[in-house]
mmCIF file of C-alpha atoms in Angstrom:
data_model
loop_
_atom_site.group_PDB
_atom_site.id
_atom_site.type_symbol
_atom_site.label_atom_id
_atom_site.label_comp_id
_atom_site.label_asym_id
_atom_site.label_seq_id
_atom_site.Cartn_x
_atom_site.Cartn_y
_atom_site.Cartn_z
ATOM 1 C CA UNK H 1 168.855 169.327 133.328
ATOM 2 C CA UNK H 2 166.527 170.319 136.166
ATOM 3 C CA UNK H 3 168.681 170.179 139.299
ATOM 4 C CA UNK H 4 165.581 170.590 141.476
ATOM 5 C CA UNK H 5 164.483 167.080 140.526
ATOM 6 C CA UNK H 6 165.926 163.710 141.496
ATOM 7 C CA UNK H 7 165.316 160.327 139.830
ATOM 8 C CA UNK H 8 165.196 157.269 142.073
ATOM 9 C CA UNK H 9 165.034 153.613 140.950
ATOM 10 C CA UNK H 10 162.578 151.409 142.835
ATOM 11 C CA UNK H 11 162.673 147.628 142.431
ATOM 12 C CA UNK H 12 159.274 145.998 142.942
ATOM 13 C CA UNK H 13 159.309 142.482 144.393
ATOM 14 C CA UNK H 14 156.466 140.154 145.289
ATOM 15 C CA UNK H 15 157.155 138.835 148.788
ATOM 16 C CA UNK H 16 155.600 135.629 150.137
ATOM 17 C CA UNK H 17 154.798 134.389 146.640
ATOM 18 C CA UNK H 18 152.916 131.093 146.776
ATOM 19 C CA UNK H 19 154.120 128.555 144.181
ATOM 20 C CA UNK H 20 155.700 131.397 142.228
ATOM 21 C CA UNK H 21 152.417 133.326 142.005
ATOM 22 C CA UNK H 22 150.638 136.059 143.935
ATOM 23 C CA UNK H 23 152.448 137.496 146.911
ATOM 24 C CA UNK H 24 152.554 140.999 148.343
ATOM 25 C CA UNK H 25 154.425 143.604 146.293
ATOM 26 C CA UNK H 26 156.902 145.864 148.061
ATOM 27 C CA UNK H 27 159.201 148.571 146.773
ATOM 28 C CA UNK H 28 162.929 148.418 147.517
ATOM 29 C CA UNK H 29 165.273 151.385 147.116
ATOM 30 C CA UNK H 30 169.008 150.698 147.432
ATOM 31 C CA UNK H 31 171.700 153.269 148.303
ATOM 32 C CA UNK H 32 169.194 155.463 150.128
ATOM 33 C CA UNK H 33 171.711 157.230 152.397
ATOM 34 C CA UNK H 34 171.139 160.657 150.816
ATOM 35 C CA UNK H 35 167.346 160.509 150.866
ATOM 36 C CA UNK H 36 165.524 162.537 153.516
ATOM 37 C CA UNK H 37 162.370 161.464 155.323
ATOM 38 C CA UNK H 38 160.379 163.759 153.035
ATOM 39 C CA UNK H 39 162.063 162.202 149.987
ATOM 40 C CA UNK H 40 161.083 158.748 151.200
ATOM 41 C CA UNK H 41 157.493 159.823 151.774
ATOM 42 C CA UNK H 42 157.343 161.311 148.269
ATOM 43 C CA UNK H 43 158.711 158.109 146.755
ATOM 44 C CA UNK H 44 156.440 155.807 148.772
ATOM 45 C CA UNK H 45 153.383 157.817 147.826
ATOM 46 C CA UNK H 46 154.254 157.656 144.130
ATOM 47 C CA UNK H 47 155.071 153.945 144.265
ATOM 48 C CA UNK H 48 151.623 153.466 145.789
ATOM 49 C CA UNK H 49 152.267 150.110 147.461
ATOM 50 C CA UNK H 50 151.515 149.330 151.089
ATOM 51 C CA UNK H 51 155.222 149.597 152.010
ATOM 52 C CA UNK H 52 158.526 150.601 150.455
ATOM 53 C CA UNK H 53 161.881 149.751 152.058
ATOM 54 C CA UNK H 54 164.868 152.089 151.861
ATOM 55 C CA UNK H 55 168.288 150.487 152.278
ATOM 56 C CA UNK H 56 171.233 152.501 153.557
ATOM 57 C CA UNK H 57 174.519 152.035 155.395
ATOM 58 C CA UNK H 58 174.490 150.880 159.013
ATOM 59 C CA UNK H 59 177.323 151.368 161.491
ATOM 60 C CA UNK H 60 176.233 148.378 163.582
ATOM 61 C CA UNK H 61 174.404 145.895 161.276
ATOM 62 C CA UNK H 62 174.740 144.690 157.700
ATOM 63 C CA UNK H 63 172.144 147.176 156.435
ATOM 64 C CA UNK H 64 169.872 149.938 157.711
ATOM 65 C CA UNK H 65 166.242 149.672 156.584
ATOM 66 C CA UNK H 66 163.565 152.353 156.806
ATOM 67 C CA UNK H 67 159.972 151.460 155.967
ATOM 68 C CA UNK H 68 157.342 153.875 154.660
ATOM 69 C CA UNK H 69 153.693 153.457 153.773
ATOM 70 C CA UNK H 70 152.176 156.059 151.433
ATOM 71 C CA UNK H 71 151.314 158.133 154.526
ATOM 72 C CA UNK H 72 153.937 157.528 157.246
ATOM 73 C CA UNK H 73 157.026 155.714 158.478
ATOM 74 C CA UNK H 74 156.628 152.456 160.394
ATOM 75 C CA UNK H 75 159.099 150.567 162.586
ATOM 76 C CA UNK H 76 159.044 147.186 160.849
ATOM 77 C CA UNK H 77 157.585 145.531 157.788
ATOM 78 C CA UNK H 78 157.810 141.790 157.269
ATOM 79 C CA UNK H 79 157.072 141.542 153.560
ATOM 80 C CA UNK H 80 159.308 144.484 152.642
ATOM 81 C CA UNK H 81 162.122 142.928 154.696
ATOM 82 C CA UNK H 82 161.669 139.606 152.906
ATOM 83 C CA UNK H 83 161.630 141.443 149.571
ATOM 84 C CA UNK H 84 164.775 143.414 150.426
ATOM 85 C CA UNK H 85 166.912 140.536 151.630
ATOM 86 C CA UNK H 86 165.749 138.251 148.802
ATOM 87 C CA UNK H 87 166.784 140.985 146.380
ATOM 88 C CA UNK H 88 170.153 141.522 148.087
ATOM 89 C CA UNK H 89 170.753 137.762 147.902
ATOM 90 C CA UNK H 90 169.875 137.739 144.189
ATOM 91 C CA UNK H 91 172.299 140.620 143.588
ATOM 92 C CA UNK H 92 175.097 138.734 145.318
ATOM 93 C CA UNK H 93 175.363 141.273 148.142
ATOM 94 C CA UNK H 94 174.783 138.579 150.781
ATOM 95 C CA UNK H 95 177.417 135.880 150.999
ATOM 96 C CA UNK H 96 176.272 134.229 154.238
ATOM 97 C CA UNK H 97 173.003 132.691 155.447
ATOM 98 C CA UNK H 98 172.862 134.998 158.471
ATOM 99 C CA UNK H 99 172.443 138.762 158.186
ATOM 100 C CA UNK H 100 170.965 141.652 160.167
ATOM 101 C CA UNK H 101 169.121 144.927 159.810
ATOM 102 C CA UNK H 102 169.060 148.156 161.773
ATOM 103 C CA UNK H 103 165.687 149.912 162.077
ATOM 104 C CA UNK H 104 164.299 152.865 164.013
ATOM 105 C CA UNK H 105 163.132 150.295 166.577
ATOM 106 C CA UNK H 106 166.444 148.470 167.058
ATOM 107 C CA UNK H 107 168.193 145.621 165.295
ATOM 108 C CA UNK H 108 166.804 142.325 164.011
ATOM 109 C CA UNK H 109 168.436 139.140 162.785
ATOM 110 C CA UNK H 110 167.797 137.832 159.272
ATOM 111 C CA UNK H 111 168.153 134.225 158.156
ATOM 112 C CA UNK H 112 168.461 133.088 154.546
ATOM 113 C CA UNK H 113 167.484 129.556 153.558
ATOM 114 C CA UNK H 114 168.022 129.152 149.848
ATOM 115 C CA UNK H 115 165.834 131.793 148.237
ATOM 116 C CA UNK H 116 163.729 132.269 151.391
ATOM 117 C CA UNK H 117 164.374 135.176 153.767
ATOM 118 C CA UNK H 118 163.238 135.184 157.404
ATOM 119 C CA UNK H 119 163.046 138.179 159.736
ATOM 120 C CA UNK H 120 163.348 138.016 163.503
ATOM 121 C CA UNK H 121 160.451 139.180 165.662
ATOM 122 C CA UNK H 122 160.256 139.472 169.425
ATOM 123 C CA UNK H 123 158.591 137.175 171.951
ATOM 124 C CA UNK H 124 154.830 137.878 171.974
ATOM 125 C CA UNK H 125 152.849 139.992 174.397
ATOM 126 C CA UNK H 126 149.060 139.633 174.672
ATOM 127 C CA UNK H 127 146.464 142.267 175.595
ATOM 128 C CA UNK H 128 142.781 141.595 176.235
ATOM 129 C CA UNK H 129 140.174 143.768 174.504
ATOM 130 C CA UNK H 130 136.943 142.317 175.898
ATOM 131 C CA UNK H 131 135.344 145.748 176.309
ATOM 132 C CA UNK H 132 135.768 146.455 172.587
ATOM 133 C CA UNK H 133 134.234 143.187 171.334
ATOM 134 C CA UNK H 134 130.967 144.804 170.223
ATOM 135 C CA UNK H 135 132.637 147.498 168.119
ATOM 136 C CA UNK H 136 135.134 144.963 166.691
ATOM 137 C CA UNK H 137 132.284 142.762 165.471
ATOM 138 C CA UNK H 138 130.431 145.773 164.084
ATOM 139 C CA UNK H 139 133.557 146.995 162.272
ATOM 140 C CA UNK H 140 133.767 143.660 160.414
ATOM 141 C CA UNK H 141 130.045 143.134 159.819
ATOM 142 C CA UNK H 142 129.914 139.871 161.772
ATOM 143 C CA UNK H 143 128.130 138.410 164.801
ATOM 144 C CA UNK H 144 129.347 136.718 167.969
ATOM 145 C CA UNK H 145 128.279 133.381 166.451
ATOM 146 C CA UNK H 146 130.736 133.938 163.587
ATOM 147 C CA UNK H 147 133.715 133.786 165.951
ATOM 148 C CA UNK H 148 135.797 130.674 166.532
ATOM 149 C CA UNK H 149 134.644 129.109 169.821
ATOM 150 C CA UNK H 150 136.997 129.252 172.797
ATOM 151 C CA UNK H 151 139.364 131.601 170.980
ATOM 152 C CA UNK H 152 139.637 135.108 172.443
ATOM 153 C CA UNK H 153 140.062 138.287 170.424
ATOM 154 C CA UNK H 154 143.462 139.630 171.513
ATOM 155 C CA UNK H 155 146.039 142.252 170.621
ATOM 156 C CA UNK H 156 149.324 140.446 169.959
ATOM 157 C CA UNK H 157 152.638 142.246 169.621
ATOM 158 C CA UNK H 158 155.945 140.790 168.391
ATOM 159 C CA UNK H 159 157.284 144.207 167.359
ATOM 160 C CA UNK H 160 154.048 145.731 166.045
ATOM 161 C CA UNK H 161 150.539 145.369 167.489
ATOM 162 C CA UNK H 162 147.835 143.531 165.536
ATOM 163 C CA UNK H 163 144.319 142.615 166.606
ATOM 164 C CA UNK H 164 143.827 138.853 166.210
ATOM 165 C CA UNK H 165 140.185 138.084 165.352
ATOM 166 C CA UNK H 166 139.502 134.320 165.034
ATOM 167 C CA UNK H 167 136.431 133.447 162.937
ATOM 168 C CA UNK H 168 134.928 129.970 162.697
ATOM 169 C CA UNK H 169 135.502 129.209 159.018
ATOM 170 C CA UNK H 170 136.586 130.537 155.652
ATOM 171 C CA UNK H 171 133.001 131.354 154.638
ATOM 172 C CA UNK H 172 132.884 134.000 157.367
ATOM 173 C CA UNK H 173 136.340 135.237 156.339
ATOM 174 C CA UNK H 174 135.273 135.572 152.713
ATOM 175 C CA UNK H 175 132.113 137.534 153.549
ATOM 176 C CA UNK H 176 133.604 140.144 155.898
ATOM 177 C CA UNK H 177 132.336 143.673 155.247
ATOM 178 C CA UNK H 178 135.000 145.876 156.866
ATOM 179 C CA UNK H 179 133.894 149.313 158.043
ATOM 180 C CA UNK H 180 137.166 151.130 157.534
ATOM 181 C CA UNK H 181 136.300 154.228 159.574
ATOM 182 C CA UNK H 182 135.488 152.090 162.622
ATOM 183 C CA UNK H 183 138.625 149.990 162.086
ATOM 184 C CA UNK H 184 140.676 153.197 161.867
ATOM 185 C CA UNK H 185 139.191 154.594 165.063
ATOM 186 C CA UNK H 186 139.771 151.408 167.049
ATOM 187 C CA UNK H 187 143.258 150.963 165.580
ATOM 188 C CA UNK H 188 144.164 154.454 166.770
ATOM 189 C CA UNK H 189 142.645 153.823 170.204
ATOM 190 C CA UNK H 190 144.512 150.546 170.701
ATOM 191 C CA UNK H 191 147.706 151.669 168.894
ATOM 192 C CA UNK H 192 147.364 148.919 166.281
ATOM 193 C CA UNK H 193 148.875 148.528 162.853
ATOM 194 C CA UNK H 194 145.614 146.812 161.953
ATOM 195 C CA UNK H 195 143.311 143.798 162.209
ATOM 196 C CA UNK H 196 144.400 140.242 161.385
ATOM 197 C CA UNK H 197 141.240 138.183 160.930
ATOM 198 C CA UNK H 198 141.864 134.467 160.511
ATOM 199 C CA UNK H 199 140.090 131.133 160.129
ATOM 200 C CA UNK H 200 141.165 127.484 160.351
ATOM 201 C CA UNK H 201 142.285 126.061 157.011
ATOM 202 C CA UNK H 202 142.443 122.514 155.689
ATOM 203 C CA UNK H 203 145.544 123.217 153.583
ATOM 204 C CA UNK H 204 147.399 125.596 155.913
ATOM 205 C CA UNK H 205 147.542 126.312 159.634
ATOM 206 C CA UNK H 206 145.327 129.348 159.050
ATOM 207 C CA UNK H 207 144.023 131.638 156.326
ATOM 208 C CA UNK H 208 143.940 135.345 157.127
ATOM 209 C CA UNK H 209 142.970 138.834 155.999
ATOM 210 C CA UNK H 210 144.707 142.045 157.137
ATOM 211 C CA UNK H 211 143.106 145.494 157.312
ATOM 212 C CA UNK H 212 145.154 148.582 158.231
ATOM 213 C CA UNK H 213 143.269 151.643 156.968
ATOM 214 C CA UNK H 214 144.902 153.970 159.504
ATOM 215 C CA UNK H 215 148.181 153.302 157.656
ATOM 216 C CA UNK H 216 146.642 153.784 154.225
ATOM 217 C CA UNK H 217 146.266 150.020 153.679
ATOM 218 C CA UNK H 218 142.656 148.940 153.189
ATOM 219 C CA UNK H 219 143.686 145.292 152.750
ATOM 220 C CA UNK H 220 147.083 143.651 152.290
ATOM 221 C CA UNK H 221 147.930 140.348 150.633
ATOM 222 C CA UNK H 222 150.867 139.271 152.830
ATOM 223 C CA UNK H 223 151.905 140.652 156.225
ATOM 224 C CA UNK H 224 154.865 139.012 157.920
ATOM 225 C CA UNK H 225 154.632 141.214 161.015
ATOM 226 C CA UNK H 226 151.048 139.963 161.515
ATOM 227 C CA UNK H 227 151.656 136.309 160.642
ATOM 228 C CA UNK H 228 154.301 136.132 163.380
ATOM 229 C CA UNK H 229 151.828 137.155 166.105
ATOM 230 C CA UNK H 230 149.242 134.759 164.650
ATOM 231 C CA UNK H 231 151.652 131.807 164.875
ATOM 232 C CA UNK H 232 152.312 132.750 168.512
ATOM 233 C CA UNK H 233 148.549 132.921 169.130
ATOM 234 C CA UNK H 234 148.034 129.489 167.569
ATOM 235 C CA UNK H 235 150.758 128.050 169.783
ATOM 236 C CA UNK H 236 150.002 129.822 173.066
ATOM 237 C CA UNK H 237 146.227 130.279 172.954
ATOM 238 C CA UNK H 238 144.941 127.456 170.733
ATOM 239 C CA UNK H 239 147.641 125.041 171.950
ATOM 240 C CA UNK H 240 148.752 123.922 168.503
ATOM 241 C CA UNK H 241 152.089 122.552 169.623
ATOM 242 C CA UNK H 242 154.346 122.836 166.597
ATOM 243 C CA UNK H 243 157.327 125.013 165.792
ATOM 244 C CA UNK H 244 156.599 125.874 162.141
ATOM 245 C CA UNK H 245 153.358 127.399 160.851
ATOM 246 C CA UNK H 246 152.159 128.076 157.303
ATOM 247 C CA UNK H 247 149.866 131.106 157.059
ATOM 248 C CA UNK H 248 147.986 131.933 153.857
ATOM 249 C CA UNK H 249 146.803 135.475 153.216
ATOM 250 C CA UNK H 250 145.359 137.419 150.288
ATOM 251 C CA UNK H 251 143.029 134.691 149.027
ATOM 252 C CA UNK H 252 139.845 136.625 149.826
ATOM 253 C CA UNK H 253 140.835 140.084 148.622
ATOM 254 C CA UNK H 254 138.617 141.686 145.963
ATOM 255 C CA UNK H 255 141.551 141.029 143.612
ATOM 256 C CA UNK H 256 143.007 137.804 145.058
ATOM 257 C CA UNK H 257 146.778 137.579 145.504
ATOM 258 C CA UNK H 258 147.436 134.453 147.601
ATOM 259 C CA UNK H 259 150.536 134.670 149.764
ATOM 260 C CA UNK H 260 152.292 132.054 151.874
ATOM 261 C CA UNK H 261 154.080 133.178 155.034
ATOM 262 C CA UNK H 262 156.208 130.638 156.903
ATOM 263 C CA UNK H 263 156.732 131.246 160.609
ATOM 264 C CA UNK H 264 159.266 129.423 162.786
ATOM 265 C CA UNK H 265 158.965 129.727 166.561
ATOM 266 C CA UNK H 266 162.159 129.601 168.591
ATOM 267 C CA UNK H 267 161.271 127.876 171.839
ATOM 268 C CA UNK H 268 162.975 127.496 175.182
ATOM 269 C CA UNK H 269 161.331 125.070 177.606
ATOM 270 C CA UNK H 270 158.107 125.298 175.536
ATOM 271 C CA UNK H 271 158.055 129.116 175.793
ATOM 272 C CA UNK H 272 158.370 131.356 172.714
ATOM 273 C CA UNK H 273 161.612 133.336 172.865
ATOM 274 C CA UNK H 274 161.582 134.774 169.344
ATOM 275 C CA UNK H 275 159.892 134.396 165.987
ATOM 276 C CA UNK H 276 161.243 134.112 162.443
ATOM 277 C CA UNK H 277 158.725 134.941 159.715
ATOM 278 C CA UNK H 278 159.501 134.830 156.044
ATOM 279 C CA UNK H 279 159.031 133.480 152.573
ATOM 280 C CA UNK H 280 160.094 133.961 148.996
ATOM 281 C CA UNK H 281 160.561 137.232 147.125
ATOM 282 C CA UNK H 282 160.288 137.418 143.334
ATOM 283 C CA UNK H 283 161.497 140.473 141.390
ATOM 284 C CA UNK H 284 158.790 141.792 139.074
ATOM 285 C CA UNK H 285 159.591 145.243 137.644
ATOM 286 C CA UNK H 286 161.505 148.474 138.154
ATOM 287 C CA UNK H 287 160.050 151.959 138.480
ATOM 288 C CA UNK H 288 161.708 155.332 137.945
ATOM 289 C CA UNK H 289 160.378 157.886 140.413
ATOM 290 C CA UNK H 290 161.043 161.614 140.022
ATOM 291 C CA UNK H 291 160.927 163.684 143.214
ATOM 292 C CA UNK H 292 161.718 167.240 144.220
ATOM 293 C CA UNK H 293 165.353 167.367 145.360
#
């Protein structure tokens, strides 16, 4: 046996599955206490999904979660969190409907409702980007007239920063031609995870597309950490006064994988105090990854 090699089991789950179909696949690795950062990067690169979650022991919360894209570690990941806690619930490792996770960016509460898992996000902050409007439009291949009227382009942060770009309808959303180098450059300048471009929807509160090339993600089918900021935007900036939002994503990818993200706003005197974003995770397959020990 080659002692310089280590075999790791990765469970793949589709988070935010819509009617049992589609969703955004995430890798989940349990019992990850002995894996180094370099191990996790090796595994995430071989898994090849947008994010993989590594679950280890926490001294303060129920579990410690570390999230890695194929290129780097990130503080939070909504769909990988949903995948992880759905999986833990299916394995019988969660006996209550309230749980918690420790991350490199602090702790977050988790709520379980049946087979749905919801992750806590922070109250939103908003940053104007008026000076970058021209390059934002250019990076998506659209014009000013393609934008949703009376809806500003803003950076919204509920734990991670995403650029909210409201377009007038789903036809514009479907025909976006993202210029990934420009998106990467602006994402680095503004310290973004990526762009969240959205349009009004007749069936949902919004339909969206997410581009994060600077994190190795050209387009993602379901992004809980972006849907949370979008729900806050809809409430605070478009004055849609409701506490639960249904966000569809992934419909207009080159290989469609429709996802449904449910966001609950926790309000105090009509002000957003925190956000819970989640959905359903469905186990699909297991992978065996061999890495250098």
